[in-house]
XYZ file of C-alpha atoms in Angstrom:
669
model
C -15.795 -4.737 44.355
C -18.295 -2.192 45.666
C -18.130 1.403 44.453
C -17.396 3.561 47.516
C -19.670 6.446 46.510
C -22.803 4.695 45.222
C -22.355 1.359 46.977
C -23.057 -0.626 43.786
C -20.948 -3.748 43.061
C -18.629 -4.061 40.031
C -17.567 -7.622 39.169
C -13.885 -7.970 38.216
C -13.831 -11.781 38.480
C -13.745 -12.268 34.687
C -10.150 -11.024 34.733
C -9.277 -14.281 36.511
C -11.654 -16.741 34.822
C -12.157 -15.134 31.391
C -15.316 -14.155 29.487
C -17.393 -15.808 26.763
C -17.440 -14.668 23.138
C -21.081 -13.560 23.354
C -23.069 -11.910 26.105
C -26.818 -11.617 26.494
C -28.784 -9.147 28.522
C -27.618 -5.726 29.554
C -24.675 -4.465 27.476
C -24.770 -7.424 25.111
C -25.099 -5.271 22.002
C -21.832 -3.486 22.860
C -19.878 -6.634 23.755
C -16.603 -6.868 21.764
C -15.902 -10.555 22.284
C -14.512 -12.887 24.892
C -11.024 -13.269 26.311
C -8.991 -15.721 28.354
C -8.518 -15.357 32.082
C -5.116 -14.347 33.467
C -5.083 -15.159 37.183
C -1.394 -14.371 37.762
C -1.556 -10.962 36.089
C -4.911 -10.194 37.730
C -3.464 -10.959 41.186
C -0.576 -8.590 40.527
C -2.840 -5.770 39.328
C -5.519 -6.181 42.008
C -3.778 -4.059 44.708
C -3.438 -1.180 42.232
C -7.087 -1.557 41.191
C -8.268 -1.414 44.812
C -6.023 1.545 45.551
C -7.436 3.504 42.620
C -11.025 2.582 43.511
C -10.979 4.390 46.875
C -12.105 7.725 45.443
C -13.965 6.497 42.356
C -17.618 6.146 41.583
C -19.565 3.413 39.832
C -19.031 4.804 36.288
C -15.265 5.239 36.788
C -14.961 1.633 37.964
C -16.886 0.460 34.909
C -14.490 2.411 32.665
C -11.594 0.790 34.519
C -13.081 -2.671 33.964
C -13.775 -1.879 30.298
C -10.182 -0.812 29.747
C -8.837 -3.993 31.346
C -11.193 -6.073 29.200
C -9.811 -4.447 26.044
C -6.270 -4.976 27.310
C -7.024 -8.652 27.964
C -8.346 -8.997 24.395
C -5.192 -7.351 23.054
C -3.037 -9.801 25.008
C -4.963 -12.707 23.459
C -4.248 -11.360 19.985
C -0.622 -10.663 20.897
C -0.070 -14.219 22.064
C -1.334 -15.646 18.790
C 1.413 -13.764 16.922
C 4.336 -13.464 19.315
C 4.597 -15.127 22.704
C 2.863 -15.858 25.971
C 2.059 -13.072 28.456
C 1.477 -14.437 31.948
C 2.603 -11.885 34.497
C 3.478 -8.241 34.995
C 7.093 -8.968 34.104
C 6.007 -9.693 30.521
C 4.438 -6.245 30.056
C 6.805 -3.781 28.383
C 6.806 -0.656 26.252
C 6.576 -2.566 22.974
C 3.190 -3.965 23.927
C 1.899 -0.462 24.560
C 2.977 0.604 21.074
C 1.412 -2.471 19.476
C -1.843 -1.925 21.356
C -1.999 1.673 20.132
C -1.000 0.801 16.560
C -2.348 -2.641 15.605
C -1.252 -4.105 12.255
C -3.733 -4.175 9.378
C -4.391 -7.884 9.896
C -4.246 -7.714 13.682
C -6.776 -9.413 15.944
C -7.295 -6.389 18.182
C -8.405 -2.777 17.903
C -6.708 0.383 19.073
C -8.030 1.464 22.502
C -9.832 4.662 23.283
C -8.056 7.371 25.242
C -9.920 6.615 28.485
C -9.303 2.856 28.303
C -5.629 3.321 27.461
C -5.090 5.877 30.241
C -6.782 3.622 32.819
C -4.627 0.615 31.928
C -1.423 2.648 31.852
C -2.174 4.099 35.290
C -2.976 0.673 36.776
C 0.179 -0.917 35.329
C 2.364 1.907 36.640
C 0.797 1.675 40.087
C 1.145 -2.127 40.154
C 4.831 -1.917 39.253
C 5.417 0.748 41.866
C 3.759 -1.439 44.518
C 5.576 -4.664 43.572
C 8.975 -3.514 42.279
C 9.323 -0.099 43.811
C 11.401 2.131 41.557
C 13.760 -0.590 40.392
C 12.052 -0.960 37.025
C 11.345 2.009 34.798
C 8.007 1.649 33.026
C 7.085 4.284 30.462
C 4.285 3.550 28.021
C 4.077 5.758 24.922
C 1.625 8.657 25.135
C -1.723 8.377 23.431
C -1.429 9.837 19.902
C -2.942 13.251 19.355
C -5.522 12.627 16.637
C -5.828 16.353 15.966
C -2.096 16.658 15.295
C -1.838 13.728 12.928
C -2.983 14.931 9.527
C -4.974 12.331 7.631
C -4.030 8.712 7.514
C -0.855 6.945 6.513
C -0.038 6.558 2.857
C -0.376 2.851 1.990
C 3.065 1.287 2.032
C 4.759 -0.276 -0.966
C 3.345 -3.758 -0.431
C -0.211 -2.455 0.098
C 0.044 -0.194 -2.961
C 1.310 -3.062 -5.094
C -1.526 -5.304 -3.899
C -4.122 -2.609 -4.650
C -2.646 -1.972 -8.104
C -2.642 -5.698 -8.858
C -6.285 -5.870 -7.787
C -7.179 -2.970 -10.105
C -5.339 -4.535 -13.037
C -7.079 -7.851 -12.452
C -10.471 -6.138 -12.341
C -9.662 -4.168 -15.518
C -8.662 -7.326 -17.359
C -11.943 -8.912 -16.221
C -13.845 -5.944 -17.719
C -12.016 -6.309 -21.033
C -12.632 -10.070 -21.018
C -16.361 -9.506 -20.375
C -16.617 -7.213 -23.384
C -14.672 -9.592 -25.641
C -16.874 -12.514 -24.581
C -20.068 -10.571 -25.270
C -18.765 -9.497 -28.697
C -17.932 -13.097 -29.594
C -21.368 -14.310 -28.443
C -23.140 -11.574 -30.413
C -21.163 -12.505 -33.536
C -22.203 -16.159 -33.385
C -25.780 -15.637 -32.121
C -29.020 -15.347 -34.112
C -31.223 -12.315 -34.524
C -34.456 -13.578 -32.949
C -36.490 -10.829 -34.648
C -36.034 -12.815 -37.845
C -37.504 -16.013 -36.323
C -41.176 -16.897 -35.906
C -42.603 -16.194 -32.472
C -43.204 -19.875 -31.670
C -39.581 -20.768 -32.298
C -38.430 -17.983 -29.962
C -40.459 -19.325 -27.050
C -39.401 -22.946 -27.532
C -37.607 -23.844 -24.334
C -33.936 -24.771 -24.886
C -33.598 -23.444 -28.437
C -32.542 -19.900 -27.496
C -29.012 -19.355 -26.188
C -27.213 -16.488 -24.473
C -25.482 -15.725 -27.774
C -28.906 -15.239 -29.398
C -29.897 -12.739 -26.701
C -26.698 -10.692 -27.205
C -27.175 -10.694 -30.980
C -30.853 -9.747 -30.689
C -30.167 -6.903 -28.245
C -27.685 -5.341 -30.645
C -30.072 -5.852 -33.568
C -32.792 -4.027 -31.601
C -30.375 -1.111 -31.093
C -29.719 -0.923 -34.829
C -33.424 -1.127 -35.713
C -34.673 1.397 -33.149
C -31.671 3.731 -33.207
C -31.729 3.790 -29.391
C -28.412 2.670 -27.796
C -30.211 2.103 -24.473
C -33.557 0.508 -25.272
C -35.858 -0.214 -22.353
C -37.572 -3.539 -21.768
C -40.792 -2.182 -23.300
C -38.874 -0.995 -26.358
C -37.288 -4.417 -26.774
C -40.695 -6.119 -26.543
C -42.178 -3.796 -29.156
C -39.254 -4.479 -31.519
C -39.911 -8.214 -31.085
C -43.585 -7.786 -31.934
C -44.811 -8.147 -28.332
C -47.062 -5.823 -26.385
C -45.304 -3.244 -24.166
C -44.655 -4.532 -20.655
C -42.058 -4.208 -17.917
C -41.228 -7.933 -17.922
C -38.515 -9.397 -20.142
C -39.544 -11.698 -23.012
C -40.100 -15.325 -22.046
C -37.077 -16.708 -23.900
C -34.862 -14.088 -22.251
C -36.093 -14.667 -18.717
C -35.715 -18.458 -19.044
C -31.954 -18.039 -19.381
C -31.750 -16.198 -16.053
C -30.412 -13.053 -17.714
C -31.374 -9.484 -16.908
C -31.255 -6.383 -19.060
C -28.252 -5.231 -17.046
C -26.344 -8.454 -17.855
C -26.665 -7.809 -21.590
C -25.906 -4.083 -21.297
C -22.666 -4.820 -19.434
C -21.489 -6.824 -22.429
C -21.701 -3.714 -24.614
C -21.228 -0.670 -22.363
C -19.271 0.094 -19.177
C -21.032 0.452 -15.852
C -20.277 2.951 -13.091
C -18.333 0.216 -11.294
C -16.228 -0.186 -14.423
C -15.581 3.554 -14.527
C -14.549 3.519 -10.866
C -12.069 0.712 -11.541
C -10.594 2.126 -14.750
C -10.405 5.706 -13.468
C -8.532 4.583 -10.347
C -6.165 2.577 -12.529
C -5.661 5.750 -14.596
C -4.864 7.666 -11.380
C -2.417 4.995 -10.241
C -0.580 5.173 -13.573
C -0.568 8.972 -13.872
C -0.661 10.471 -10.372
C -3.504 12.821 -11.361
C -6.237 14.083 -9.070
C -9.692 12.485 -9.478
C -11.018 15.797 -10.796
C -8.243 16.021 -13.408
C -8.938 12.475 -14.596
C -12.675 13.180 -14.855
C -11.981 16.426 -16.779
C -10.162 14.618 -19.612
C -11.460 16.202 -22.833
C -11.349 13.885 -25.852
C -12.596 16.663 -28.161
C -9.178 18.262 -27.711
C -7.071 16.897 -30.600
C -3.973 16.982 -28.383
C -5.395 14.923 -25.541
C -2.946 12.159 -26.568
C 0.099 12.643 -28.824
C 3.115 10.484 -29.577
C 6.126 11.488 -27.494
C 9.639 11.268 -28.906
C 10.691 8.458 -31.214
C 7.611 6.428 -32.272
C 9.660 3.256 -31.905
C 9.781 3.889 -28.130
C 5.973 3.620 -27.896
C 5.595 6.591 -25.552
C 2.495 8.798 -25.485
C 1.779 12.056 -23.685
C -1.746 12.614 -22.373
C -2.927 15.979 -21.063
C -5.967 17.206 -19.189
C -7.066 20.494 -17.667
C -6.300 20.880 -13.968
C -8.803 23.311 -12.534
C -6.961 23.977 -9.287
C -3.798 25.302 -10.958
C -5.672 26.585 -14.029
C -3.178 24.862 -16.293
C -2.666 21.689 -18.319
C -1.266 18.575 -16.663
C 0.579 15.889 -18.599
C 1.535 12.285 -18.076
C 3.603 9.884 -20.184
C 2.652 6.241 -20.647
C 3.248 3.227 -22.834
C 1.002 2.934 -25.854
C 0.536 -0.819 -26.110
C 0.034 -1.655 -22.414
C -3.636 -2.548 -21.945
C -3.763 -1.168 -18.397
C -1.951 2.092 -19.270
C -3.926 5.372 -19.455
C -3.904 5.522 -23.272
C -5.416 2.071 -23.804
C -7.920 2.620 -20.978
C -9.280 5.732 -22.677
C -9.247 4.141 -26.121
C -11.177 1.125 -24.842
C -13.791 3.433 -23.300
C -14.037 5.539 -26.445
C -15.007 2.524 -28.494
C -17.605 1.429 -25.957
C -19.185 4.824 -25.288
C -19.342 6.344 -28.778
C -23.010 5.393 -29.125
C -23.790 6.974 -25.724
C -22.238 10.285 -26.788
C -24.213 10.189 -30.024
C -27.387 9.641 -28.023
C -26.689 12.676 -25.817
C -25.943 14.862 -28.837
C -29.416 14.035 -30.184
C -31.409 13.944 -26.948
C -29.892 15.753 -23.949
C -32.744 14.546 -21.723
C -31.218 11.060 -21.771
C -28.417 12.269 -19.473
C -28.812 11.670 -15.754
C -27.451 15.161 -15.059
C -28.786 17.427 -17.794
C -26.719 20.374 -16.537
C -23.418 18.737 -17.558
C -24.338 17.422 -21.009
C -21.637 19.478 -22.727
C -18.961 18.008 -20.467
C -20.335 14.489 -20.976
C -20.116 14.868 -24.765
C -16.358 15.440 -24.408
C -15.704 12.788 -21.760
C -14.692 9.143 -22.176
C -16.049 8.393 -18.685
C -19.632 7.499 -19.640
C -21.677 4.469 -18.575
C -25.097 2.947 -19.092
C -27.452 3.730 -16.232
C -28.721 0.897 -14.066
C -31.624 0.319 -11.675
C -33.334 3.709 -11.228
C -31.292 5.192 -14.085
C -32.135 2.548 -16.709
C -32.169 4.093 -20.179
C -30.061 7.088 -19.092
C -26.392 7.934 -19.613
C -24.358 8.607 -16.463
C -20.940 10.270 -16.307
C -18.093 10.093 -13.814
C -18.242 13.098 -11.497
C -15.361 15.465 -10.898
C -15.643 15.070 -7.109
C -15.186 11.288 -6.871
C -12.859 11.392 -3.859
C -14.606 8.892 -1.605
C -14.173 5.154 -2.108
C -17.055 3.709 -4.072
C -19.185 0.862 -2.834
C -17.683 -1.187 -5.644
C -14.087 -0.554 -4.512
C -14.832 -1.297 -0.861
C -16.514 -4.526 -1.923
C -13.451 -5.516 -3.972
C -11.088 -4.716 -1.101
C -13.149 -6.662 1.430
C -13.293 -9.666 -0.868
C -9.540 -9.459 -1.466
C -8.812 -9.201 2.261
C -11.079 -12.136 3.096
C -9.326 -14.280 0.521
C -5.923 -13.061 1.733
C -6.732 -13.889 5.365
C -7.855 -17.384 4.388
C -4.707 -17.899 2.325
C -2.505 -16.501 5.103
C -3.977 -18.984 7.552
C -3.082 -21.825 5.171
C 0.360 -20.296 4.530
C 1.022 -20.057 8.266
C 0.201 -23.742 8.672
C 2.458 -24.664 5.752
C 5.284 -22.468 7.061
C 5.056 -24.156 10.463
C 5.487 -27.530 8.752
C 8.367 -26.230 6.628
C 10.112 -24.743 9.681
C 9.712 -27.995 11.593
C 11.123 -30.002 8.683
C 14.046 -27.604 8.314
C 14.826 -27.979 12.020
C 14.765 -31.785 11.908
C 16.938 -31.974 8.790
C 19.733 -29.452 9.274
C 22.011 -31.275 6.830
C 19.595 -30.749 3.929
C 19.175 -27.418 2.134
C 16.383 -25.547 3.983
C 13.157 -24.776 2.165
C 12.171 -21.144 1.833
C 9.109 -20.057 3.788
C 6.044 -19.031 1.827
C 5.228 -15.320 1.551
C 2.020 -14.141 3.215
C -0.527 -12.178 1.175
C -0.814 -8.433 1.761
C -4.039 -6.858 2.999
C -5.306 -3.635 1.432
C -6.532 -0.843 3.773
C -10.296 -0.493 3.498
C -9.919 3.241 4.137
C -8.062 3.710 0.850
C -9.637 6.402 -1.363
C -9.091 7.397 -5.020
C -7.077 10.458 -3.979
C -4.588 8.167 -2.200
C -3.224 7.114 -5.588
C -1.804 10.597 -6.030
C 0.049 10.316 -2.712
C 1.284 6.824 -3.638
C 2.492 8.093 -7.013
C 4.233 11.085 -5.426
C 5.914 8.822 -2.874
C 7.116 6.503 -5.649
C 8.528 9.356 -7.752
C 10.127 11.017 -4.709
C 12.005 7.869 -3.666
C 12.891 6.581 -7.146
C 14.225 9.992 -8.239
C 16.565 9.988 -5.242
C 14.374 12.551 -3.411
C 14.169 15.120 -6.209
C 11.657 17.920 -5.660
C 11.741 18.822 -9.350
C 10.642 15.342 -10.424
C 7.774 15.402 -7.915
C 6.762 18.860 -9.162
C 6.551 17.637 -12.757
C 4.791 14.382 -11.824
C 2.108 16.172 -9.767
C 1.645 19.010 -12.248
C 2.456 21.773 -9.769
C 2.991 25.164 -11.360
C 5.323 26.410 -8.627
C 7.967 24.573 -6.616
C 6.548 26.095 -3.436
C 3.383 24.022 -3.974
C 5.497 20.864 -4.186
C 7.431 21.851 -1.085
C 4.197 22.417 0.828
C 2.750 19.115 -0.421
C 5.822 17.159 0.672
C 5.964 18.891 4.033
C 2.258 18.656 4.883
C 1.499 15.185 3.518
C 4.263 12.976 2.266
C 7.054 13.733 4.731
C 4.795 13.769 7.769
C 3.011 10.541 6.901
C 6.224 8.841 5.828
C 8.110 10.056 8.892
C 5.384 9.130 11.403
C 5.198 5.595 10.053
C 8.984 5.183 10.003
C 9.332 6.711 13.466
C 6.846 4.211 14.850
C 8.761 1.352 13.226
C 12.017 2.660 14.687
C 10.476 2.937 18.170
C 9.066 -0.584 18.100
C 12.342 -2.010 16.804
C 14.515 -0.149 19.298
C 12.293 -1.175 22.220
C 12.493 -4.774 21.061
C 16.299 -4.587 20.816
C 16.591 -3.024 24.270
C 14.286 -5.652 25.710
C 16.835 -8.279 24.620
C 19.706 -6.284 26.124
C 21.239 -5.060 22.861
C 21.076 -2.079 20.523
C 22.880 -2.258 17.210
C 21.984 0.584 14.842
C 22.974 -1.500 11.828
C 20.466 -4.165 12.878
C 17.808 -1.507 13.581
C 18.250 -0.079 10.094
C 18.129 -3.546 8.520
C 14.850 -4.301 10.289
C 13.205 -0.920 9.635
C 14.296 0.029 6.103
C 15.181 -3.307 4.541
C 12.624 -5.502 6.303
C 15.313 -8.022 7.308
C 15.252 -9.592 10.772
C 18.805 -10.878 11.355
C 19.142 -14.197 13.152
C 21.720 -14.923 15.843
C 23.991 -16.415 13.179
C 23.661 -13.239 11.108
C 24.587 -11.109 14.111
C 27.608 -13.342 14.788
C 28.795 -12.982 11.187
C 28.350 -9.215 11.419
C 30.490 -9.084 14.567
C 33.139 -11.265 12.934
C 33.166 -9.039 9.850
C 33.566 -5.961 12.019
C 36.515 -7.524 13.805
C 38.210 -8.249 10.488
C 37.562 -4.743 9.207
C 38.748 -3.219 12.479
C 41.903 -5.364 12.483
C 42.796 -4.268 8.962
C 41.479 -0.732 9.485
C 39.562 -0.900 6.208
C 36.441 1.020 5.252
C 33.282 -0.594 3.911
C 34.411 0.054 0.330
C 37.768 -1.709 0.778
C 40.040 1.302 1.262
C 42.479 2.244 4.014
C 42.379 5.851 5.177
C 45.540 7.835 5.792
C 43.870 10.290 8.203
C 40.531 8.775 9.319
C 39.937 11.466 11.972
C 40.588 14.369 9.581
C 38.470 13.691 6.468
C 38.056 16.374 3.768
C 34.957 18.501 4.151
C 33.613 17.504 0.743
C 33.672 13.848 1.854
C 32.199 14.171 5.377
C 30.728 17.701 5.749
C 29.447 17.174 9.279
C 32.797 16.005 10.690
C 34.593 18.635 12.848
C 38.009 17.282 11.606
C 39.548 17.966 15.005
C 40.522 14.395 15.802
C 37.430 13.626 17.904
C 35.278 11.933 15.263
C 36.141 9.223 12.778
C 35.042 9.638 9.153
C 31.511 8.264 8.670
C 31.518 8.117 4.858
C 33.327 4.894 4.061
C 31.376 4.536 0.822
C 32.992 7.782 -0.463
C 36.566 6.472 -0.264
C 37.003 6.026 -4.058
C 36.779 9.799 -4.484
C 38.821 10.693 -1.379
C 42.473 11.830 -1.851
C 43.436 10.296 1.526
C 42.302 6.730 0.710
C 44.459 3.801 -0.442
C 42.961 0.905 -2.390
C 43.511 -2.349 -0.457
C 40.713 -4.938 -0.736
C 39.496 -5.704 -4.288
C 36.606 -7.845 -2.975
C 34.974 -4.921 -1.108
C 35.880 -2.497 -3.899
C 34.030 -4.586 -6.488
C 31.012 -4.681 -4.172
C 30.967 -0.878 -4.152
C 31.442 -0.901 -7.942
C 28.350 -3.060 -8.428
C 26.382 -0.826 -6.022
C 27.260 2.317 -7.966
C 26.339 0.706 -11.274
C 22.944 -0.326 -9.910
C 22.355 3.168 -8.512
C 23.191 4.629 -11.928
C 20.453 2.483 -13.497
C 17.852 3.696 -10.992
C 18.300 7.483 -11.205
C 17.965 9.945 -14.058
C 21.062 10.913 -16.037
C 20.850 14.505 -14.808
C 20.877 13.453 -11.148
C 23.702 10.994 -11.789
C 25.945 13.508 -13.550
C 25.334 16.247 -10.960
C 26.047 13.927 -8.003
C 29.444 12.855 -6.691
C 28.669 9.231 -7.556
C 29.786 9.537 -11.188
C 33.277 10.626 -10.097
C 33.450 7.868 -7.480
C 32.633 5.256 -10.117
C 35.333 6.536 -12.472
C 37.970 6.488 -9.723
C 36.898 3.038 -8.574
C 37.196 1.613 -12.090
C 40.661 3.183 -12.366
C 41.813 1.767 -9.007
C 40.634 -1.764 -9.862
C 43.003 -1.874 -12.835
C 45.746 -2.683 -10.303
C 44.278 -6.180 -9.841
C 44.122 -9.001 -12.417
C 41.074 -8.856 -14.645
C 40.147 -12.467 -13.793
C 40.074 -11.663 -10.064
C 37.921 -8.576 -10.582
C 35.560 -10.514 -12.893
C 35.233 -13.303 -10.319
C 34.350 -10.827 -7.575
C 31.876 -9.093 -9.903
C 30.050 -12.353 -10.656
C 29.766 -13.037 -6.922
C 28.367 -9.632 -5.976
C 25.980 -9.444 -8.941
C 24.579 -12.839 -7.925
C 24.190 -11.589 -4.342
C 22.185 -8.560 -5.444
C 20.089 -10.462 -7.989
C 19.106 -13.130 -5.432
C 18.124 -10.540 -2.821
C 20.692 -11.698 -0.276
C 22.350 -8.301 -0.611
C 20.125 -5.196 -0.763
C 21.194 -1.895 -2.260
C 21.668 0.841 0.338
C 19.391 3.705 -0.804
C 21.393 6.256 1.197
C 24.878 5.321 -0.011
C 26.923 8.186 -1.322
C 24.444 11.022 -0.637
C 25.472 14.062 1.370
């Protein structure tokens, strides 16, 4: 195609034949990869492309081509996960949403505003030219980046994967220290050996080096001796090279130091694990003052092994507390205690010689902090402390996340191959019990920062406390409830709602594309992560027919006046005969309900008992659920105990196996 204004040609042929993965020459450094040709789709879009090119210049046509290239790459990635896309009839609203919001492990990137707008315009024009106005095509608008505050809070699976990674790294740190201690205990002090025996190749071991390094510290009184200091202690002339016996083992000074002291990478790992367990800000964690005798005190009955830790929160000008287990090695108390034992010598060094601190202006704070490390590279021989403004992800954490994601992608590829084999075997042997598909590994967002742990913790407390503002206020250390309300409104609710709204949109578009829309199925897919099969949908319809025929509610009761429920049961119902009661789970506490089906009643009984175990006693007593449970237990006395026990065993097994999931919204007005 030739640009009408400048008369320069623009080649669109690659939309038909495809493009290679690499490109040399002009524009090669900006090339984002190849894509497959789509001749049928290109033929359908070509009239719209020519129509839009009438009044465009050379640059506008290049933007148009660039947008179509990115769309072609997205379609390649879409086909690898879902299904083939051959023609314009296969393009729908769901694909626009997926293009704008790729999954974490997706094979495509979100488009720019100009590319997305160009493709949306061309698709709309092509549909108008080929189908007229018979088909409604509305792609979602491009998200306003200025309106969306921050990024999404990592979901539950991502948070669990990140926490598991931190715990694994922390256990590796502890194991490194224990190994070095064991080697030092069994090694020889080479200062006590003749010089010739030290340099004999093969006679000196790593254990000897660890033991000698610690003996040098004791002799010199310097917890961080330099290489020259070590050579002088060994009777050698000062030099910047390690002794011969040391260098032959392939060990560096840093390798031996890491067996005795933490590094800054260790502090990054352990401080983030502290944040994940406590919900504190990075600055509050870094401000932990071990000179305060009340920094950790036993909480309640000592047999319960609970400890309360407090630190000064500068923003609210008040103390913030957290409660943790005392014997858990990855809990805040044991993290700090492990660091105290490893950094005691570093604090003693700073108390004697303040010039050995990397930042001499904060020596007083370093003397009271457990977050100290031995300096490395340009800071060798100095003591470094964790800063109070560590809000950006460290190089260490990004490296750990990238390594985890690379391993997860490799494992997911193998899992996908195994799942394909399992699915094929299950299809060929329907009479045998089907094998369960393997679970794919979760990727961790590389954009995750230390401050995200506070949002994750707040989200966890908010959901597990049945959406209690007071519990979130205490967990976050807010002095006033208005601060908690602002935090939830500006961060947690918006991020949570935007993510859920996107999931609802994608799910509803997918349901409509298949000519159906069942809100029960939408909720199961969005909130519970369950994708019902055709057999599941058929069983749901059959169950509804049975319930409708018997006019029973979901909790096994029959309502005397279903269109006139009491206001305390269904507050939003007008009770004028136009709307049926929507609170079938509240029937045990309703004066208009009659107990009919013991099987469904026991299911509700098990649900209420599980809810009682997941909320605090205060929330349980103040809610209507406690009264519902009492009435339900009273109503079930009408049936034989053996029948009720049999139903209970069935429903408890259903919940324990995961085939039945607890409804988090049941019974809440």
